[in-house]
């Protein structure tokens, strides 16, 4: 096989090298950003007098035509040309001749790929922010529609204290709020131009990297040419931020899966987001939530792959770095697909309020409230805890609920119990007594909903 940049070699390249070394099958998706970067680079070379005005015009027109071909699916990618950069450069030379051979002046594929990846990621981060926002909006709508539904809040997956369903769902709103902050933070460090670093040591041409950075909307330059071509931190951070998004989606999925089992019976997910079984006609499976939960693993895998690829790489560029793209693309696609799926699924959920209400009556959820009541009557908390513990044990043995006890029953355990104690056994009263910032009282949840909507 013939060889790229073959001047220094006497023979061609083994065909295994092409198979191992080609990246165009995956990095061709960077073409629009590669072309944007090349156009900005060529224009700068023109302004600096490195390229003639005619060459710049030919290059810009040529690249724009190639961009159209690619978009229309008329471009044929050749793996023998290794990557997106060389494919486009070769097509440019074929189209415009010698001017095309001047585009790569003062530049290397090393700063070029760093540039392309940063430009591409910036757009993905903006898309992901929009997707996270859409999911938050779905959660807010769902919460608002179910503000008066109360369910058992759990710790250890055991009934703990009653909470509003809206409060429960708004906890996820907060997770995705932090995810958006993290994506914004990644964007800040991604948004620096590496161009001018060339292979690693910069270039002796009189370049003006600031103007290229400005044209491409960067907030500034990478400060060190060697770091510029070897830094992939922004990709690792991105995979980290994606991993957290997936972890949050996976926890939400897990709850939806549990809630839609007959054992819980809290919810039913709509037909459009559930699937049937090939053998059991009655089945309605929560596959979408399960797949989201399952795909979390592959996103974590992307981060691990990337970190492992980078460890031990000496400065500056090493070809190992070409392996960064596939995991990052996969993480990026997976996160966007899963965010869209969850955003679509949430509005299809039917809530079985009566199942949640009857669950609230099981598991002695009123116990803490009754202990607090005794504290209010002057009993030290530890003592109150023990008294209520004895009451719960009594009820468990009799197979009755706390709510079935009369005032006299309660008084048998402590004379401090009065009529008002019975009123506290109402779940709606219990939740509304948690009336502090971040609490599950109706007024506080309403406030959280208003804040959430203002944020969106
Ligand atoms: N396809 C390469 C990559 O993704 C571009 C940079 C190639 N640089 C080099 N010196 N071979 O990393």
Coordinates of C-alpha atoms and ligand atoms in Angstrom, one line a residue:
X1 CA 0.0 0.0 0.0
X2 CA 1.1 3.5 -0.7
X3 CA 2.0 5.8 2.2
X4 CA 0.8 9.2 3.5
X5 CA 3.6 11.7 3.8
X6 CA 5.8 9.1 2.1
X7 CA 8.9 11.1 1.2
X8 CA 11.0 9.6 4.0
X9 CA 10.1 6.0 3.3
X10 CA 11.3 3.5 0.8
X11 CA 8.3 1.1 1.0
X12 CA 4.5 1.4 1.5
X13 CA 2.7 0.4 4.5
X14 CA 1.3 -2.9 5.7
X15 CA -2.4 -3.2 5.3
X16 CA -2.8 -3.9 9.0
X17 CA -1.5 -0.4 9.7
X18 CA -4.4 1.0 7.8
X19 CA -6.9 -1.1 9.8
X20 CA -5.3 -0.2 13.1
X21 CA -4.6 3.4 12.3
X22 CA -7.6 4.7 10.5
X23 CA -10.0 6.8 12.5
X24 CA -12.1 8.3 9.8
X25 CA -14.8 5.7 10.3
X26 CA -15.6 7.5 13.6
X27 CA -14.0 10.9 13.4
X28 CA -15.7 11.8 10.1
X29 CA -18.5 13.2 12.3
X30 CA -16.1 16.0 13.2
X31 CA -16.1 17.2 9.6
X32 CA -18.3 20.3 10.0
X33 CA -16.1 21.5 12.9
X34 CA -12.9 20.6 11.1
X35 CA -13.9 22.7 8.1
X36 CA -14.9 25.6 10.3
X37 CA -11.5 25.5 12.0
X38 CA -9.7 25.3 8.7
X39 CA -11.6 28.2 7.2
X40 CA -10.7 30.4 10.3
X41 CA -7.1 29.2 10.1
X42 CA -6.8 30.0 6.3
X43 CA -8.4 33.5 6.8
X44 CA -5.9 34.2 9.6
X45 CA -3.0 33.1 7.3
X46 CA -4.4 35.5 4.7
X47 CA -4.6 38.4 7.2
X48 CA -1.0 37.8 8.3
X49 CA 0.3 37.8 4.7
X50 CA 1.3 34.1 4.9
X51 CA -1.2 33.2 2.2
X52 CA -2.3 35.3 -0.8
X53 CA -5.8 36.6 -0.9
X54 CA -6.5 34.4 -4.0
X55 CA -5.3 31.3 -2.1
X56 CA -7.6 32.1 0.8
X57 CA -10.6 32.6 -1.4
X58 CA -9.9 29.3 -3.2
X59 CA -9.5 27.5 0.1
X60 CA -12.6 28.9 1.7
X61 CA -14.7 28.2 -1.4
X62 CA -13.3 24.7 -1.8
X63 CA -13.9 23.9 1.9
X64 CA -17.5 25.2 1.8
X65 CA -18.2 23.1 -1.3
X66 CA -16.7 20.0 0.4
X67 CA -18.9 20.7 3.5
X68 CA -21.9 20.7 1.2
X69 CA -20.8 17.4 -0.4
X70 CA -20.4 15.8 3.1
X71 CA -23.7 17.1 4.3
X72 CA -25.4 15.7 1.2
X73 CA -23.7 12.3 1.6
X74 CA -21.8 12.8 -1.7
X75 CA -18.4 12.6 -0.1
X76 CA -16.5 9.3 -0.1
X77 CA -14.4 8.8 2.9
X78 CA -11.2 6.8 2.3
X79 CA -9.7 4.9 5.3
X80 CA -6.3 4.9 3.5
X81 CA -6.3 8.6 4.2
X82 CA -6.5 7.8 8.0
X83 CA -8.6 10.5 9.4
X84 CA -11.1 13.3 8.9
X85 CA -8.4 15.9 8.5
X86 CA -6.4 14.2 5.7
X87 CA -9.6 13.1 3.9
X88 CA -10.7 16.7 3.7
X89 CA -7.3 18.1 2.8
X90 CA -6.9 15.6 0.0
X91 CA -10.3 16.4 -1.4
X92 CA -9.4 20.1 -1.2
X93 CA -6.2 19.6 -3.1
X94 CA -8.0 17.6 -5.7
X95 CA -10.6 20.3 -6.1
X96 CA -8.4 23.5 -6.0
X97 CA -4.9 22.3 -6.7
X98 CA -1.8 23.9 -5.1
X99 CA -3.7 26.4 -3.0
X100 CA -5.1 23.4 -1.1
X101 CA -1.6 22.2 -0.3
X102 CA -0.9 25.5 1.5
X103 CA -3.8 25.2 4.0
X104 CA -1.7 23.2 6.5
X105 CA 0.9 25.9 6.8
X106 CA 1.7 26.7 10.4
X107 CA -0.6 24.0 11.7
X108 CA -0.4 20.3 12.6
X109 CA -3.0 17.6 12.9
X110 CA -2.2 17.7 16.5
X111 CA -3.5 21.2 17.2
X112 CA -6.2 20.6 14.5
X113 CA -7.7 17.5 16.3
X114 CA -7.6 19.3 19.6
X115 CA -9.4 22.2 18.0
X116 CA -12.0 20.1 16.3
X117 CA -12.8 18.2 19.5
X118 CA -13.2 21.3 21.5
X119 CA -15.4 22.9 18.9
X120 CA -17.5 19.8 18.6
X121 CA -17.8 19.3 22.3
X122 CA -18.9 22.9 22.9
X123 CA -21.9 22.3 20.7
X124 CA -22.7 19.0 22.4
X125 CA -22.5 20.6 25.8
X126 CA -25.1 23.2 24.6
X127 CA -27.3 20.4 23.3
X128 CA -27.0 18.4 26.5
X129 CA -27.8 21.5 28.6
X130 CA -31.0 21.9 26.5
X131 CA -31.9 18.2 27.0
X132 CA -31.3 18.4 30.8
X133 CA -33.5 21.5 30.9
X134 CA -36.2 19.6 29.0
X135 CA -36.1 16.8 31.5
X136 CA -36.3 19.2 34.4
X137 CA -39.4 20.7 32.8
X138 CA -41.0 17.3 32.6
X139 CA -40.2 16.7 36.2
X140 CA -41.7 20.0 37.2
X141 CA -44.9 19.4 35.3
X142 CA -45.2 15.9 36.8
X143 CA -44.5 17.3 40.3
X144 CA -47.0 20.1 39.9
X145 CA -49.8 17.7 38.7
X146 CA -49.2 15.5 41.8
X147 CA -48.6 18.0 44.5
X148 CA -51.2 16.5 46.8
X149 CA -50.2 12.9 46.4
X150 CA -48.4 11.5 49.5
X151 CA -46.2 8.4 49.5
X152 CA -43.9 6.7 52.0
X153 CA -40.5 8.2 51.9
X154 CA -37.9 5.5 52.4
X155 CA -34.5 5.0 53.9
X156 CA -32.9 1.5 53.4
X157 CA -35.9 1.0 51.1
X158 CA -38.0 0.7 54.2
X159 CA -40.9 2.9 55.0
X160 CA -39.6 5.9 56.9
X161 CA -41.7 9.1 56.8
X162 CA -44.5 10.3 54.5
X163 CA -43.5 12.8 51.7
X164 CA -45.2 14.5 48.9
X165 CA -44.6 12.8 45.5
X166 CA -43.8 16.2 44.1
X167 CA -41.1 16.6 46.7
X168 CA -39.7 13.2 45.8
X169 CA -39.5 14.1 42.1
X170 CA -38.1 17.6 42.7
X171 CA -35.1 15.8 44.3
X172 CA -34.3 14.7 40.8
X173 CA -34.7 18.2 39.6
X174 CA -31.9 19.2 41.9
X175 CA -29.6 16.4 40.6
X176 CA -30.1 17.6 37.0
X177 CA -29.6 21.2 38.1
X178 CA -26.2 20.2 39.4
X179 CA -25.5 18.3 36.2
X180 CA -26.2 21.4 34.2
X181 CA -23.8 23.3 36.4
X182 CA -21.2 20.7 35.8
X183 CA -21.7 20.8 32.0
X184 CA -21.4 24.5 32.1
X185 CA -18.2 24.2 34.0
X186 CA -16.8 21.7 31.5
X187 CA -17.7 24.1 28.8
X188 CA -15.6 26.9 30.4
X189 CA -12.4 24.8 30.2
X190 CA -13.3 23.3 26.8
X191 CA -13.7 26.8 25.3
X192 CA -10.0 27.6 24.7
X193 CA -8.3 27.5 21.4
X194 CA -5.3 25.2 21.0
X195 CA -4.5 26.5 17.5
X196 CA -1.0 27.8 17.0
X197 CA 0.5 25.0 19.0
X198 CA 1.1 23.2 15.7
X199 CA 2.8 19.8 16.4
X200 CA 3.9 20.8 19.9
X201 CA 6.3 23.6 19.9
X202 CA 4.4 26.3 18.1
X203 CA 5.3 27.7 14.7
X204 CA 7.7 30.3 13.4
X205 CA 5.1 31.8 11.0
X206 CA 3.8 35.1 12.1
X207 CA 0.4 33.7 13.2
X208 CA -2.3 35.5 15.1
X209 CA -4.0 32.8 17.2
X210 CA -6.1 35.3 19.2
X211 CA -8.0 36.4 16.1
X212 CA -8.7 32.7 15.1
X213 CA -9.9 32.1 18.7
X214 CA -12.1 35.1 18.5
X215 CA -13.6 34.1 15.1
X216 CA -14.4 30.7 16.5
X217 CA -16.0 32.0 19.6
X218 CA -13.4 30.8 22.1
X219 CA -12.8 32.6 25.4
X220 CA -9.1 32.6 25.0
X221 CA -6.1 30.5 24.1
X222 CA -4.5 27.4 25.7
X223 CA -1.5 28.9 27.5
X224 CA 1.2 26.3 26.7
X225 CA 1.7 24.8 23.2
X226 CA 2.7 21.4 24.6
X227 CA -0.3 21.3 26.9
X228 CA -2.6 22.5 24.1
X229 CA -1.9 19.4 22.0
X230 CA -1.8 16.9 24.8
X231 CA -4.6 18.1 27.1
X232 CA -7.6 15.8 27.1
X233 CA -8.8 16.8 30.5
X234 CA -11.9 18.4 29.1
X235 CA -13.0 15.1 27.6
X236 CA -12.4 13.2 30.8
X237 CA -14.4 15.9 32.7
X238 CA -17.1 15.6 30.1
X239 CA -17.3 11.8 30.5
X240 CA -17.3 12.4 34.3
X241 CA -20.2 14.8 34.0
X242 CA -22.0 12.4 31.6
X243 CA -21.4 9.6 34.2
X244 CA -23.2 11.6 36.9
X245 CA -26.1 12.4 34.6
X246 CA -26.4 8.6 33.8
X247 CA -26.1 7.8 37.5
X248 CA -29.0 10.1 38.2
X249 CA -31.0 8.8 35.3
X250 CA -30.3 5.3 36.5
X251 CA -31.5 6.0 40.1
X252 CA -34.7 7.5 38.7
X253 CA -35.1 4.5 36.4
X254 CA -34.7 2.1 39.3
X255 CA -37.4 3.8 41.2
X256 CA -39.8 3.8 38.3
X257 CA -39.1 0.1 37.7
X258 CA -39.8 -0.7 41.3
X259 CA -42.9 1.5 41.4
X260 CA -44.4 -0.1 38.4
X261 CA -44.1 -3.7 39.8
X262 CA -47.3 -5.3 41.1
X263 CA -45.6 -5.4 44.5
X264 CA -45.6 -1.6 44.6
X265 CA -48.3 -0.8 42.1
X266 CA -47.6 2.9 42.5
X267 CA -47.4 3.8 38.8
X268 CA -48.0 2.6 35.3
X269 CA -45.7 3.7 32.5
X270 CA -47.5 4.5 29.2
X271 CA -47.7 2.0 26.3
X272 CA -45.3 4.1 24.2
X273 CA -42.5 3.6 26.7
X274 CA -43.1 0.0 27.7
X275 CA -42.7 -3.3 25.9
X276 CA -44.4 -6.7 25.8
X277 CA -43.0 -10.2 26.3
X278 CA -42.6 -12.7 23.6
X279 CA -44.1 -15.4 25.7
X280 CA -46.1 -13.9 28.5
X281 CA -49.1 -12.1 27.1
X282 CA -49.8 -10.2 30.3
X283 CA -46.4 -8.5 30.6
X284 CA -45.8 -4.8 30.3
X285 CA -42.2 -4.3 30.9
X286 CA -40.3 -1.1 31.8
X287 CA -37.6 -1.8 29.2
X288 CA -36.9 1.9 28.6
X289 CA -36.1 2.6 32.2
X290 CA -34.1 -0.7 32.4
X291 CA -32.1 0.2 29.2
X292 CA -31.3 3.7 30.6
X293 CA -30.1 2.0 33.8
X294 CA -28.1 -0.5 31.7
X295 CA -26.5 2.1 29.5
X296 CA -25.1 3.8 32.6
X297 CA -22.5 1.1 32.7
X298 CA -21.2 1.9 29.2
X299 CA -20.8 5.6 30.0
X300 CA -18.8 4.8 33.1
X301 CA -16.8 2.5 30.8
X302 CA -16.1 5.4 28.5
X303 CA -14.6 7.4 31.3
X304 CA -12.5 4.5 32.5
X305 CA -11.3 3.8 28.9
X306 CA -10.3 7.5 28.5
X307 CA -8.5 7.8 31.8
X308 CA -6.6 4.5 31.1
X309 CA -5.6 5.6 27.6
X310 CA -4.2 8.9 28.9
X311 CA -2.3 7.6 31.9
X312 CA 1.4 7.3 31.3
X313 CA 1.5 9.3 28.1
X314 CA 4.6 11.5 28.0
X315 CA 4.3 15.0 26.5
X316 CA 3.1 15.9 24.0
X317 CA 0.9 14.3 21.4
X318 CA 0.9 10.5 21.2
X319 CA -1.1 8.4 18.8
X320 CA -2.8 6.7 21.7
X321 CA -4.9 9.8 21.9
X322 CA -6.7 8.9 18.8
X323 CA -8.5 6.3 21.0
X324 CA -10.2 9.2 22.8
X325 CA -12.9 9.8 20.3
X326 CA -15.0 6.6 20.3
X327 CA -15.6 6.5 24.0
X328 CA -16.4 10.2 24.1
X329 CA -18.8 10.0 21.1
X330 CA -20.5 7.0 22.7
X331 CA -20.9 8.7 26.0
X332 CA -22.2 11.8 24.3
X333 CA -24.7 9.9 22.1
X334 CA -25.8 7.7 25.0
X335 CA -26.5 10.6 27.4
X336 CA -28.5 12.5 24.8
X337 CA -30.6 9.4 23.9
X338 CA -31.3 8.5 27.5
X339 CA -32.2 12.1 28.4
X340 CA -34.6 12.2 25.5
X341 CA -36.1 8.8 26.4
X342 CA -36.7 9.8 30.1
X343 CA -38.1 13.1 29.1
X344 CA -40.6 11.3 26.9
X345 CA -41.4 8.7 29.4
X346 CA -42.3 10.9 32.4
X347 CA -45.5 12.4 31.0
X348 CA -46.8 9.0 30.2
X349 CA -46.8 7.9 33.8
X350 CA -50.2 7.2 35.5
X351 CA -50.0 7.5 39.3
X352 CA -52.1 5.2 41.4
X353 CA -52.7 7.6 44.2
X354 CA -54.8 5.1 46.3
X355 CA -51.9 2.6 46.3
X356 CA -49.5 5.3 47.5
X357 CA -52.1 6.4 50.1
X358 CA -52.6 2.8 51.4
X359 CA -48.8 2.3 51.5
X360 CA -48.5 5.4 53.7
X361 CA -50.7 3.6 56.2
X362 CA -48.3 0.7 56.4
X363 CA -45.0 0.6 58.2
X364 CA -45.6 2.9 61.1
X365 CA -44.6 6.1 59.3
X366 CA -46.2 8.1 62.1
X367 CA -43.7 6.9 64.7
X368 CA -41.3 9.8 64.5
X369 CA -44.2 12.2 64.6
X370 CA -45.5 10.7 67.8
X371 CA -42.1 10.7 69.4
X372 CA -41.7 14.4 68.6
X373 CA -45.2 14.9 70.1
X374 CA -44.0 13.5 73.5
X375 CA -40.9 15.7 73.2
X376 CA -43.2 18.6 72.9
X377 CA -44.9 17.5 76.1
X378 CA -41.5 17.7 77.9
X379 CA -40.2 14.1 77.5
X380 CA -36.5 13.8 76.5
X381 CA -36.2 12.5 72.9
X382 CA -34.4 9.3 73.8
X383 CA -37.1 8.4 76.3
X384 CA -39.9 9.3 73.8
X385 CA -38.1 7.1 71.2
X386 CA -38.3 4.1 73.6
X387 CA -41.9 4.7 74.4
X388 CA -42.9 4.9 70.8
X389 CA -40.8 1.8 70.1
X390 CA -42.8 -0.1 72.6
X391 CA -46.1 1.1 71.0
X392 CA -44.9 0.0 67.6
X393 CA -43.9 -3.4 68.9
X394 CA -47.3 -3.7 70.5
X395 CA -49.0 -2.8 67.2
X396 CA -46.8 -5.2 65.2
X397 CA -47.7 -8.0 67.6
X398 CA -51.5 -7.2 67.3
X399 CA -51.2 -6.7 63.5
X400 CA -52.7 -3.2 63.8
X401 CA -51.7 0.2 62.5
X402 CA -50.7 3.1 64.8
X403 CA -53.8 4.9 63.4
X404 CA -56.0 2.3 64.9
X405 CA -55.0 3.0 68.5
X406 CA -57.4 5.0 70.7
X407 CA -56.3 7.8 73.0
X408 CA -56.7 5.4 75.9
X409 CA -54.4 2.8 74.1
X410 CA -51.7 5.5 73.8
X411 CA -52.1 6.7 77.4
X412 CA -51.4 3.2 78.5
X413 CA -47.8 3.8 77.3
X414 CA -47.5 7.5 78.5
X415 CA -49.9 9.8 80.3
X416 CA -48.4 12.7 78.3
X417 CA -50.6 11.7 75.3
X418 CA -53.5 14.1 74.7
X419 CA -56.3 14.5 72.1
X420 CA -54.0 16.4 69.6
X421 CA -51.7 13.3 69.3
X422 CA -54.4 11.6 67.3
X423 CA -54.6 14.4 64.8
X424 CA -50.9 14.0 64.0
X425 CA -51.5 10.5 62.6
X426 CA -53.0 12.1 59.5
X427 CA -50.3 11.9 56.7
X428 CA -51.3 15.3 55.3
X429 CA -50.7 16.8 58.7
X430 CA -47.4 15.1 59.1
X431 CA -46.0 16.3 55.8
X432 CA -47.2 19.9 56.3
X433 CA -45.5 20.1 59.6
X434 CA -42.2 19.8 57.7
X435 CA -42.5 23.5 57.0
X436 CA -38.9 24.7 56.6
X437 CA -36.7 25.4 53.6
X438 CA -36.2 22.2 51.7
X439 CA -39.1 20.6 53.5
X440 CA -42.1 18.5 52.2
X441 CA -44.9 20.8 53.4
X442 CA -47.3 21.9 50.7
X443 CA -46.2 25.5 50.9
X444 CA -42.5 24.6 50.7
X445 CA -43.1 22.3 47.7
X446 CA -45.1 25.0 46.0
X447 CA -42.2 27.4 46.7
X448 CA -39.7 24.9 45.2
X449 CA -41.9 24.5 42.1
X450 CA -42.0 28.3 41.7
X451 CA -38.2 28.5 42.0
X452 CA -37.8 25.6 39.6
X453 CA -40.0 27.3 37.0
X454 CA -38.2 30.5 37.4
X455 CA -34.9 28.7 36.8
X456 CA -36.2 27.1 33.6
Ligands
LIG1 N1 -6.4 11.2 13.9 C1 -5.5 11.8 14.8 C2 -6.1 11.7 16.2 O1 -7.3 11.6 16.3 C3 -5.2 13.2 14.5 C4 -3.8 13.6 15.0 C5 -2.7 12.8 14.3 N2 -1.5 13.3 14.6 C6 -0.4 12.5 14.4 N3 0.8 13.0 14.8 N4 -0.4 11.4 13.8 O2 -5.4 11.8 17.2

